[in-house]
CSV table of C-alpha atoms in Angstrom, one decimal:
chain,number,residue,atom,x,y,z
A,1,UNK,CA,12.3,9.7,11.3
A,2,UNK,CA,15.5,8.7,9.5
A,3,UNK,CA,17.8,5.7,9.1
A,4,UNK,CA,21.4,6.5,10.2
A,5,UNK,CA,23.0,3.3,9.2
A,6,UNK,CA,22.0,0.5,6.8
A,7,UNK,CA,23.6,-2.9,6.5
A,8,UNK,CA,22.7,-5.6,3.9
A,9,UNK,CA,23.9,-9.2,3.9
A,10,UNK,CA,23.1,-11.5,1.0
A,11,UNK,CA,20.2,-9.2,0.1
A,12,UNK,CA,19.6,-9.2,-3.7
A,13,UNK,CA,22.9,-8.3,-5.4
A,14,UNK,CA,24.8,-7.4,-2.2
A,15,UNK,CA,27.0,-10.0,-0.5
A,16,UNK,CA,27.7,-7.3,2.1
A,17,UNK,CA,27.1,-3.6,2.1
A,18,UNK,CA,27.3,-1.1,5.0
A,19,UNK,CA,26.8,2.6,4.6
A,20,UNK,CA,25.9,5.7,6.7
A,21,UNK,CA,22.9,7.7,6.0
A,22,UNK,CA,21.4,10.7,7.7
A,23,UNK,CA,18.7,13.4,7.6
A,24,UNK,CA,18.0,15.3,4.4
A,25,UNK,CA,18.3,13.9,0.9
A,26,UNK,CA,20.6,11.0,-0.1
A,27,UNK,CA,20.8,10.3,-3.9
A,28,UNK,CA,22.0,6.8,-5.0
A,29,UNK,CA,23.3,7.2,-8.6
A,30,UNK,CA,24.4,4.4,-10.9
A,31,UNK,CA,23.7,2.7,-14.2
A,32,UNK,CA,20.6,0.6,-14.6
A,33,UNK,CA,20.9,-2.8,-13.2
A,34,UNK,CA,23.7,-2.1,-10.6
A,35,UNK,CA,21.5,-2.4,-7.5
A,36,UNK,CA,20.1,1.0,-6.7
A,37,UNK,CA,16.5,-0.2,-6.4
A,38,UNK,CA,17.7,-3.1,-4.1
A,39,UNK,CA,18.5,-0.5,-1.5
A,40,UNK,CA,15.2,1.2,-1.8
A,41,UNK,CA,13.5,-2.2,-1.6
A,42,UNK,CA,15.4,-3.2,1.5
A,43,UNK,CA,14.3,-0.1,3.4
A,44,UNK,CA,10.7,-0.5,2.2
A,45,UNK,CA,10.8,-4.2,3.3
A,46,UNK,CA,11.8,-3.2,6.9
A,47,UNK,CA,8.7,-1.0,7.0
A,48,UNK,CA,6.1,-3.3,5.4
A,49,UNK,CA,7.5,-6.8,5.3
A,50,UNK,CA,6.7,-6.9,1.6
A,51,UNK,CA,8.5,-5.9,-1.6
A,52,UNK,CA,7.1,-3.5,-4.2
A,53,UNK,CA,8.7,-5.7,-6.9
A,54,UNK,CA,8.0,-9.3,-6.1
A,55,UNK,CA,5.3,-11.2,-4.2
A,56,UNK,CA,7.6,-13.8,-2.5
A,57,UNK,CA,10.7,-13.6,-0.4
A,58,UNK,CA,13.0,-16.0,-2.4
A,59,UNK,CA,14.2,-13.4,-5.0
A,60,UNK,CA,15.3,-11.1,-2.1
A,61,UNK,CA,18.0,-13.6,-1.1
A,62,UNK,CA,21.2,-13.5,-3.1
A,63,UNK,CA,21.4,-16.4,-5.4
A,64,UNK,CA,23.2,-19.3,-3.6
A,65,UNK,CA,22.7,-17.9,-0.1
A,66,UNK,CA,20.4,-19.4,2.5
A,67,UNK,CA,19.2,-16.2,4.0
A,68,UNK,CA,19.4,-12.5,3.8
A,69,UNK,CA,19.8,-9.9,6.6
A,70,UNK,CA,18.7,-6.3,6.7
A,71,UNK,CA,19.9,-4.2,9.6
A,72,UNK,CA,19.2,-0.6,10.3
A,73,UNK,CA,19.6,2.1,13.0
A,74,UNK,CA,16.5,4.2,13.1
A,75,UNK,CA,16.1,7.6,14.8
A,76,UNK,CA,12.6,8.7,15.5
A,77,UNK,CA,11.6,11.7,17.6
A,78,UNK,CA,14.8,11.6,19.5
A,79,UNK,CA,14.8,7.9,20.1
A,80,UNK,CA,17.2,5.5,18.5
A,81,UNK,CA,16.3,1.8,17.7
A,82,UNK,CA,18.3,-1.0,16.2
A,83,UNK,CA,16.3,-3.3,14.0
A,84,UNK,CA,17.3,-6.5,12.3
A,85,UNK,CA,15.3,-8.7,9.9
A,86,UNK,CA,16.3,-12.2,8.8
A,87,UNK,CA,14.7,-13.3,5.6
A,88,UNK,CA,14.6,-17.1,4.9
A,89,UNK,CA,12.7,-18.4,1.8
A,90,UNK,CA,10.0,-20.9,2.7
A,91,UNK,CA,10.3,-20.3,6.4
A,92,UNK,CA,9.0,-17.7,8.9
A,93,UNK,CA,11.2,-14.6,8.9
A,94,UNK,CA,12.6,-13.5,12.3
A,95,UNK,CA,13.5,-10.1,13.7
A,96,UNK,CA,15.5,-8.6,16.5
A,97,UNK,CA,14.9,-5.2,18.2
A,98,UNK,CA,17.9,-3.6,19.9
A,99,UNK,CA,19.7,-7.0,19.7
A,100,UNK,CA,17.3,-8.7,22.0
A,101,UNK,CA,16.0,-12.2,21.5
A,102,UNK,CA,14.4,-13.1,18.1
A,103,UNK,CA,10.7,-12.1,17.7
A,104,UNK,CA,8.1,-12.5,15.0
A,105,UNK,CA,8.9,-10.4,11.9
A,106,UNK,CA,5.6,-8.6,12.2
A,107,UNK,CA,6.6,-7.3,15.7
A,108,UNK,CA,8.9,-4.8,14.0
A,109,UNK,CA,6.0,-3.2,12.1
A,110,UNK,CA,5.8,0.5,12.9
A,111,UNK,CA,9.5,1.0,13.9
A,112,UNK,CA,10.3,2.1,10.4
A,113,UNK,CA,7.7,4.0,8.4
A,114,UNK,CA,8.3,4.7,4.7
A,115,UNK,CA,6.4,5.9,1.7
A,116,UNK,CA,7.9,4.5,-1.4
A,117,UNK,CA,7.1,5.6,-5.0
A,118,UNK,CA,8.5,3.6,-7.9
A,119,UNK,CA,7.6,3.1,-11.6
A,120,UNK,CA,5.6,0.0,-10.5
A,121,UNK,CA,3.1,2.4,-8.9
A,122,UNK,CA,1.6,3.2,-12.3
A,123,UNK,CA,-0.3,0.0,-11.6
A,124,UNK,CA,-2.1,1.9,-8.8
A,125,UNK,CA,-4.0,3.7,-11.6
A,126,UNK,CA,-3.7,1.5,-14.6
A,127,UNK,CA,-3.5,-2.0,-13.1
A,128,UNK,CA,-5.9,-4.6,-11.6
A,129,UNK,CA,-8.0,-3.8,-8.5
A,130,UNK,CA,-5.6,-6.0,-6.4
A,131,UNK,CA,-3.0,-3.2,-6.7
A,132,UNK,CA,-5.4,-0.6,-5.2
A,133,UNK,CA,-6.6,-3.0,-2.5
A,134,UNK,CA,-3.0,-3.7,-1.5
A,135,UNK,CA,-2.3,0.0,-1.4
A,136,UNK,CA,-5.1,0.6,1.1
A,137,UNK,CA,-4.1,-2.4,3.2
A,138,UNK,CA,-0.4,-1.5,3.3
A,139,UNK,CA,-1.3,2.0,4.5
A,140,UNK,CA,-3.7,0.6,7.0
A,141,UNK,CA,-1.0,-1.7,8.5
A,142,UNK,CA,1.5,1.2,8.5
A,143,UNK,CA,-0.9,3.3,10.5
A,144,UNK,CA,-2.0,0.5,12.9
A,145,UNK,CA,0.4,-2.5,12.8
A,146,UNK,CA,-2.2,-4.8,14.6
A,147,UNK,CA,-4.1,-4.8,11.3
A,148,UNK,CA,-1.4,-7.1,9.9
A,149,UNK,CA,-3.3,-9.8,11.9
A,150,UNK,CA,-6.6,-8.6,10.6
A,151,UNK,CA,-5.4,-9.0,7.1
A,152,UNK,CA,-3.9,-12.4,7.8
A,153,UNK,CA,-7.1,-13.6,9.5
A,154,UNK,CA,-9.2,-12.7,6.6
A,155,UNK,CA,-6.9,-14.3,4.0
A,156,UNK,CA,-6.7,-17.5,6.1
A,157,UNK,CA,-10.5,-17.8,6.5
A,158,UNK,CA,-11.1,-17.0,2.8
A,159,UNK,CA,-8.7,-19.8,1.8
A,160,UNK,CA,-10.6,-22.3,4.0
A,161,UNK,CA,-14.0,-21.2,2.7
A,162,UNK,CA,-12.9,-21.3,-0.9
A,163,UNK,CA,-11.6,-24.9,-0.3
A,164,UNK,CA,-15.0,-25.9,1.0
A,165,UNK,CA,-16.9,-24.2,-1.9
A,166,UNK,CA,-14.6,-26.0,-4.4
A,167,UNK,CA,-15.3,-29.3,-2.6
A,168,UNK,CA,-19.1,-28.7,-2.8
A,169,UNK,CA,-18.8,-27.8,-6.4
A,170,UNK,CA,-16.9,-31.0,-7.4
A,171,UNK,CA,-19.4,-33.3,-5.5
A,172,UNK,CA,-23.1,-33.1,-4.6
A,173,UNK,CA,-24.0,-30.2,-2.4
A,174,UNK,CA,-25.2,-31.6,0.9
A,175,UNK,CA,-26.7,-30.5,4.1
A,176,UNK,CA,-23.2,-31.0,5.7
A,177,UNK,CA,-21.7,-28.5,3.2
A,178,UNK,CA,-24.5,-26.0,4.1
A,179,UNK,CA,-23.9,-26.2,7.9
A,180,UNK,CA,-20.2,-26.0,7.5
A,181,UNK,CA,-20.5,-23.0,5.2
A,182,UNK,CA,-22.6,-21.2,7.7
A,183,UNK,CA,-19.8,-21.6,10.3
A,184,UNK,CA,-17.2,-20.2,7.8
A,185,UNK,CA,-19.6,-17.4,6.8
A,186,UNK,CA,-19.5,-16.2,10.4
A,187,UNK,CA,-15.7,-16.3,10.6
A,188,UNK,CA,-15.4,-14.6,7.2
A,189,UNK,CA,-17.9,-11.9,8.1
A,190,UNK,CA,-16.2,-11.1,11.4
A,191,UNK,CA,-12.7,-10.9,9.8
A,192,UNK,CA,-14.0,-9.1,6.7
A,193,UNK,CA,-15.9,-6.5,8.7
A,194,UNK,CA,-12.7,-5.5,10.6
A,195,UNK,CA,-10.7,-5.4,7.3
A,196,UNK,CA,-13.4,-3.4,5.6
A,197,UNK,CA,-13.8,-0.9,8.4
A,198,UNK,CA,-10.0,-0.4,8.4
A,199,UNK,CA,-9.9,0.3,4.7
A,200,UNK,CA,-12.8,2.8,5.0
A,201,UNK,CA,-11.0,4.6,7.8
A,202,UNK,CA,-7.8,4.8,5.8
A,203,UNK,CA,-9.7,6.1,2.7
A,204,UNK,CA,-11.3,8.8,4.8
A,205,UNK,CA,-7.9,10.0,5.9
A,206,UNK,CA,-6.4,9.6,2.4
A,207,UNK,CA,-9.2,11.5,0.7
A,208,UNK,CA,-8.5,14.6,2.8
A,209,UNK,CA,-5.2,15.1,0.9
A,210,UNK,CA,-5.5,13.4,-2.5
A,211,UNK,CA,-7.1,16.3,-4.3
A,212,UNK,CA,-4.7,18.9,-2.9
A,213,UNK,CA,-1.6,16.7,-3.7
A,214,UNK,CA,-2.8,16.1,-7.2
A,215,UNK,CA,-3.5,19.8,-7.7
A,216,UNK,CA,0.0,20.6,-6.5
A,217,UNK,CA,1.6,18.4,-9.1
A,218,UNK,CA,-0.5,19.6,-12.0
A,219,UNK,CA,-2.3,22.8,-13.3
A,220,UNK,CA,-5.2,22.0,-11.0
A,221,UNK,CA,-7.8,21.9,-13.8
A,222,UNK,CA,-9.1,18.4,-12.7
A,223,UNK,CA,-10.0,17.3,-9.3
A,224,UNK,CA,-8.7,13.9,-8.1
A,225,UNK,CA,-11.2,11.9,-6.0
A,226,UNK,CA,-11.6,8.3,-4.9
A,227,UNK,CA,-14.6,6.0,-4.2
A,228,UNK,CA,-14.7,2.6,-2.5
A,229,UNK,CA,-16.9,0.1,-4.5
A,230,UNK,CA,-17.9,-2.8,-2.2
A,231,UNK,CA,-19.2,-6.2,-3.2
A,232,UNK,CA,-21.0,-6.5,0.2
A,233,UNK,CA,-23.6,-3.8,-0.8
A,234,UNK,CA,-23.4,-3.5,-4.6
A,235,UNK,CA,-25.0,-5.7,-7.2
A,236,UNK,CA,-22.7,-8.2,-8.8
A,237,UNK,CA,-22.5,-8.6,-12.6
A,238,UNK,CA,-22.6,-11.9,-14.5
A,239,UNK,CA,-18.9,-12.4,-13.8
A,240,UNK,CA,-19.3,-12.0,-10.0
A,241,UNK,CA,-17.8,-8.5,-9.9
A,242,UNK,CA,-19.4,-5.1,-9.3
A,243,UNK,CA,-20.7,-3.3,-12.4
A,244,UNK,CA,-18.2,-1.5,-14.6
A,245,UNK,CA,-18.2,2.3,-14.4
A,246,UNK,CA,-19.2,4.5,-17.3
A,247,UNK,CA,-17.1,7.4,-18.5
A,248,UNK,CA,-19.1,9.9,-16.5
A,249,UNK,CA,-19.4,7.9,-13.3
A,250,UNK,CA,-19.6,10.7,-10.8
A,251,UNK,CA,-22.2,13.4,-11.0
A,252,UNK,CA,-20.8,17.0,-11.2
A,253,UNK,CA,-22.2,17.8,-7.7
A,254,UNK,CA,-19.9,15.1,-6.2
A,255,UNK,CA,-16.7,16.5,-7.8
A,256,UNK,CA,-14.9,19.2,-5.9
A,257,UNK,CA,-13.1,21.8,-8.0
A,258,UNK,CA,-9.4,22.7,-7.5
A,259,UNK,CA,-10.5,25.9,-5.8
A,260,UNK,CA,-12.9,24.0,-3.4
A,261,UNK,CA,-10.0,21.7,-2.5
A,262,UNK,CA,-8.0,24.8,-1.5
A,263,UNK,CA,-11.0,26.2,0.4
A,264,UNK,CA,-11.2,22.9,2.4
A,265,UNK,CA,-7.7,23.4,3.9
A,266,UNK,CA,-7.9,24.0,7.6
A,267,UNK,CA,-5.5,26.2,9.5
A,268,UNK,CA,-3.3,23.2,10.4
A,269,UNK,CA,-2.6,22.5,6.8
A,270,UNK,CA,-5.0,19.5,6.5
A,271,UNK,CA,-8.3,19.4,4.6
A,272,UNK,CA,-11.8,19.2,5.7
A,273,UNK,CA,-14.3,16.6,4.5
A,274,UNK,CA,-14.5,16.5,0.7
A,275,UNK,CA,-17.7,16.5,-1.3
A,276,UNK,CA,-17.4,13.2,-3.2
A,277,UNK,CA,-19.1,10.1,-1.7
A,278,UNK,CA,-16.4,7.9,-0.3
A,279,UNK,CA,-18.2,4.5,0.0
A,280,UNK,CA,-21.8,4.4,-1.2
A,281,UNK,CA,-24.0,2.2,0.9
A,282,UNK,CA,-21.5,2.1,3.8
A,283,UNK,CA,-21.8,5.6,5.3
A,284,UNK,CA,-21.7,5.5,9.1
A,285,UNK,CA,-21.5,1.7,9.3
A,286,UNK,CA,-19.7,0.3,12.3
A,287,UNK,CA,-18.1,-3.2,12.5
A,288,UNK,CA,-21.3,-4.8,13.7
A,289,UNK,CA,-23.3,-3.2,10.9
A,290,UNK,CA,-20.7,-4.4,8.3
A,291,UNK,CA,-20.7,-7.9,9.7
A,292,UNK,CA,-24.5,-8.1,9.4
A,293,UNK,CA,-24.4,-6.7,5.9
A,294,UNK,CA,-21.6,-9.2,5.0
A,295,UNK,CA,-23.7,-12.2,6.2
A,296,UNK,CA,-26.7,-11.0,4.3
A,297,UNK,CA,-24.6,-10.7,1.1
A,298,UNK,CA,-23.1,-14.2,1.5
A,299,UNK,CA,-26.6,-15.6,2.0
A,300,UNK,CA,-27.9,-13.8,-1.1
A,301,UNK,CA,-25.1,-15.2,-3.3
A,302,UNK,CA,-24.9,-18.7,-1.9
A,303,UNK,CA,-26.2,-20.4,-5.0
A,304,UNK,CA,-23.9,-18.5,-7.3
A,305,UNK,CA,-20.9,-19.1,-5.1
A,306,UNK,CA,-21.5,-22.9,-4.8
A,307,UNK,CA,-21.9,-23.1,-8.6
A,308,UNK,CA,-18.6,-21.4,-9.2
A,309,UNK,CA,-16.7,-22.8,-6.2
A,310,UNK,CA,-15.4,-19.5,-5.0
A,311,UNK,CA,-16.2,-16.6,-2.7
A,312,UNK,CA,-17.6,-13.7,-4.7
A,313,UNK,CA,-18.4,-11.3,-1.9
A,314,UNK,CA,-15.9,-9.5,0.4
A,315,UNK,CA,-12.9,-7.2,0.6
A,316,UNK,CA,-10.8,-9.5,-1.6
A,317,UNK,CA,-13.1,-8.5,-4.6
A,318,UNK,CA,-13.7,-4.8,-3.8
A,319,UNK,CA,-12.4,-1.9,-5.9
A,320,UNK,CA,-11.0,1.5,-5.2
A,321,UNK,CA,-12.2,3.8,-8.1
A,322,UNK,CA,-10.0,6.8,-8.9
A,323,UNK,CA,-11.4,9.8,-10.8
A,324,UNK,CA,-10.1,12.8,-12.5
A,325,UNK,CA,-13.0,15.1,-12.8
A,326,UNK,CA,-16.1,13.0,-13.5
A,327,UNK,CA,-14.3,10.3,-15.5
A,328,UNK,CA,-12.5,7.2,-14.1
A,329,UNK,CA,-8.7,7.6,-14.3
A,330,UNK,CA,-8.2,4.1,-15.5
A,331,UNK,CA,-8.5,4.1,-19.3
A,332,UNK,CA,-9.1,7.9,-19.5
A,333,UNK,CA,-6.1,9.6,-17.9
A,334,UNK,CA,-3.1,10.5,-20.1
A,335,UNK,CA,0.3,9.2,-19.3
A,336,UNK,CA,1.3,12.4,-17.5
A,337,UNK,CA,-2.0,12.4,-15.5
A,338,UNK,CA,-1.5,8.8,-14.6
A,339,UNK,CA,2.0,9.5,-13.2
A,340,UNK,CA,0.7,12.6,-11.3
A,341,UNK,CA,-2.2,10.7,-9.8
A,342,UNK,CA,0.0,7.8,-8.7
A,343,UNK,CA,2.4,10.3,-7.1
A,344,UNK,CA,-0.5,12.1,-5.4
A,345,UNK,CA,-1.7,8.8,-3.8
A,346,UNK,CA,1.8,8.3,-2.3
A,347,UNK,CA,2.1,11.9,-1.2
A,348,UNK,CA,-1.3,11.7,0.4
A,349,UNK,CA,-0.1,8.6,2.2
A,350,UNK,CA,2.9,10.6,3.4
A,351,UNK,CA,0.6,13.3,4.8
A,352,UNK,CA,-1.6,10.8,6.6
A,353,UNK,CA,1.4,9.1,8.2
A,354,UNK,CA,2.8,12.4,9.2
A,355,UNK,CA,-0.4,13.5,10.9
A,356,UNK,CA,-0.7,10.3,12.7
A,357,UNK,CA,2.4,11.0,14.7
A,358,UNK,CA,2.9,14.8,14.7
A,359,UNK,CA,6.1,14.7,16.9
A,360,UNK,CA,9.0,16.5,15.4
A,361,UNK,CA,11.2,14.0,13.6
A,362,UNK,CA,8.5,11.3,13.5
A,363,UNK,CA,7.4,11.6,9.9
A,364,UNK,CA,7.9,8.7,7.5
A,365,UNK,CA,11.0,8.3,5.3
A,366,UNK,CA,10.2,9.2,1.7
A,367,UNK,CA,11.7,6.9,-1.0
A,368,UNK,CA,11.7,8.0,-4.7
A,369,UNK,CA,12.9,5.1,-6.8
A,370,UNK,CA,13.8,6.1,-10.3
A,371,UNK,CA,11.0,8.6,-10.5
A,372,UNK,CA,12.5,11.8,-11.9
A,373,UNK,CA,13.5,10.3,-15.2
A,374,UNK,CA,9.9,9.7,-16.0
A,375,UNK,CA,8.7,13.3,-15.3
A,376,UNK,CA,9.0,16.5,-17.3
A,377,UNK,CA,10.9,19.5,-15.9
A,378,UNK,CA,7.8,21.1,-14.5
A,379,UNK,CA,6.6,18.0,-12.6
A,380,UNK,CA,10.2,17.4,-11.3
A,381,UNK,CA,10.3,20.9,-9.8
A,382,UNK,CA,6.8,20.5,-8.3
A,383,UNK,CA,7.6,17.1,-6.8
A,384,UNK,CA,10.9,18.4,-5.4
A,385,UNK,CA,9.1,21.3,-3.7
A,386,UNK,CA,6.7,19.0,-2.1
A,387,UNK,CA,9.2,16.4,-0.7
A,388,UNK,CA,11.9,18.9,0.3
A,389,UNK,CA,10.5,19.2,3.8
A,390,UNK,CA,10.7,15.5,4.6
A,391,UNK,CA,13.3,14.6,7.3
A,392,UNK,CA,14.8,11.9,5.1
A,393,UNK,CA,14.4,11.5,1.4
A,394,UNK,CA,16.0,8.5,-0.4
A,395,UNK,CA,16.4,9.0,-4.2
A,396,UNK,CA,17.7,6.6,-6.8
A,397,UNK,CA,18.6,7.8,-10.3
A,398,UNK,CA,20.6,6.6,-13.3
A,399,UNK,CA,21.8,10.1,-14.0
A,400,UNK,CA,22.4,12.7,-11.3
A,401,UNK,CA,21.2,15.5,-13.6
A,402,UNK,CA,17.7,14.0,-13.4
A,403,UNK,CA,17.4,14.9,-9.8
A,404,UNK,CA,16.2,18.6,-9.3
A,405,UNK,CA,18.8,20.8,-7.8
A,406,UNK,CA,16.3,22.0,-5.2
A,407,UNK,CA,16.7,18.7,-3.4
A,408,UNK,CA,20.4,19.0,-3.0
A,409,UNK,CA,21.8,16.4,-0.5
A,410,UNK,CA,24.5,13.8,-0.5
A,411,UNK,CA,25.3,11.7,-3.5
A,412,UNK,CA,26.4,8.0,-3.3
A,413,UNK,CA,27.7,6.1,-6.3
A,414,UNK,CA,26.4,2.6,-6.8
A,415,UNK,CA,28.3,0.0,-8.7
A,416,UNK,CA,27.6,-3.8,-8.8
A,417,UNK,CA,27.6,-4.9,-5.2
A,418,UNK,CA,29.1,-1.7,-3.8
A,419,UNK,CA,28.1,1.7,-2.5
A,420,UNK,CA,30.6,4.5,-2.1
A,421,UNK,CA,30.7,8.3,-1.9
């Protein structure tokens, strides 16, 4: 997959910008603050309908303009598609496919697939659990766009249930509150079970590559693993979260070595099932099982939730634990290890998306936004070797010399509001 042409109208700092792209590597070079990341953000937004930098659409629209337009021609497996997205702050965004009548924005999900790595991705390791939940959900939607509705359904029901809990907390808890809560419990459990099953499926695919990708970026002395910690089946602490992890949270028997990671590779280049437990308490659970477990957990925590006026159980409070060896990466990984683990998560995502559609030319676009400046020479070379096989790689850099020569490719100069050879 690759974008052959990109057009931006009133997007961020660009009043109008049109430029040709193509297969292979394209490097956007320019001083900090001139708009390189805006280009990466626009391509990523076409793929996910979200920004890796901001949580609302308003900042995406050039100051003083009413709307922004992002247009692209996309080649995928020999098929060309024109896609256009209109972004309007405070209103529903609209899209067009092959210049047809406007459709819902989410109808374009899946046309463009990207994996974007940026400095903000350090939060995948160091930041709050919300960053890791969003990472799983974004990959879930990229793989199966219909899960955008799954995600939206859960968020909508959760908002309604929280409003009811808040109302019950501010007044006297009555039988009417109880009966209404039971109705919302059913809706929340149904939507939450679908979301949770989707996350677990994604984690299973992701885990098959995480250790190998991390080992490829480092000396391989520590194994990278992940575990899903679920509020539906785990005990809550006094603050309503799952218990904190100790420094040696995984037993040695659950941690594959770097050599075991290599041994698990199958002839097709993937990896077989890893040794670490992925989601304790949820092994083999189907959607019906998860719904039942969800309802039981809601009933068990009814008193605590009504006292606090908030839903304490569900995917919105779950955690994805990341480990290097037996220790949690958060708080224990060095700066270099943190960078490598964040990169490995994105590269594992790239492998998962590539395997999902094995047709030649159907792999996702890889975007590296200001990444190489943060890496030492060895990690730069290792990363360049990994990504060189992608059909299209978009790189941004303040200094061209930061980009490893192994990537080669076309260089475009970015100045405020303009892109030129």
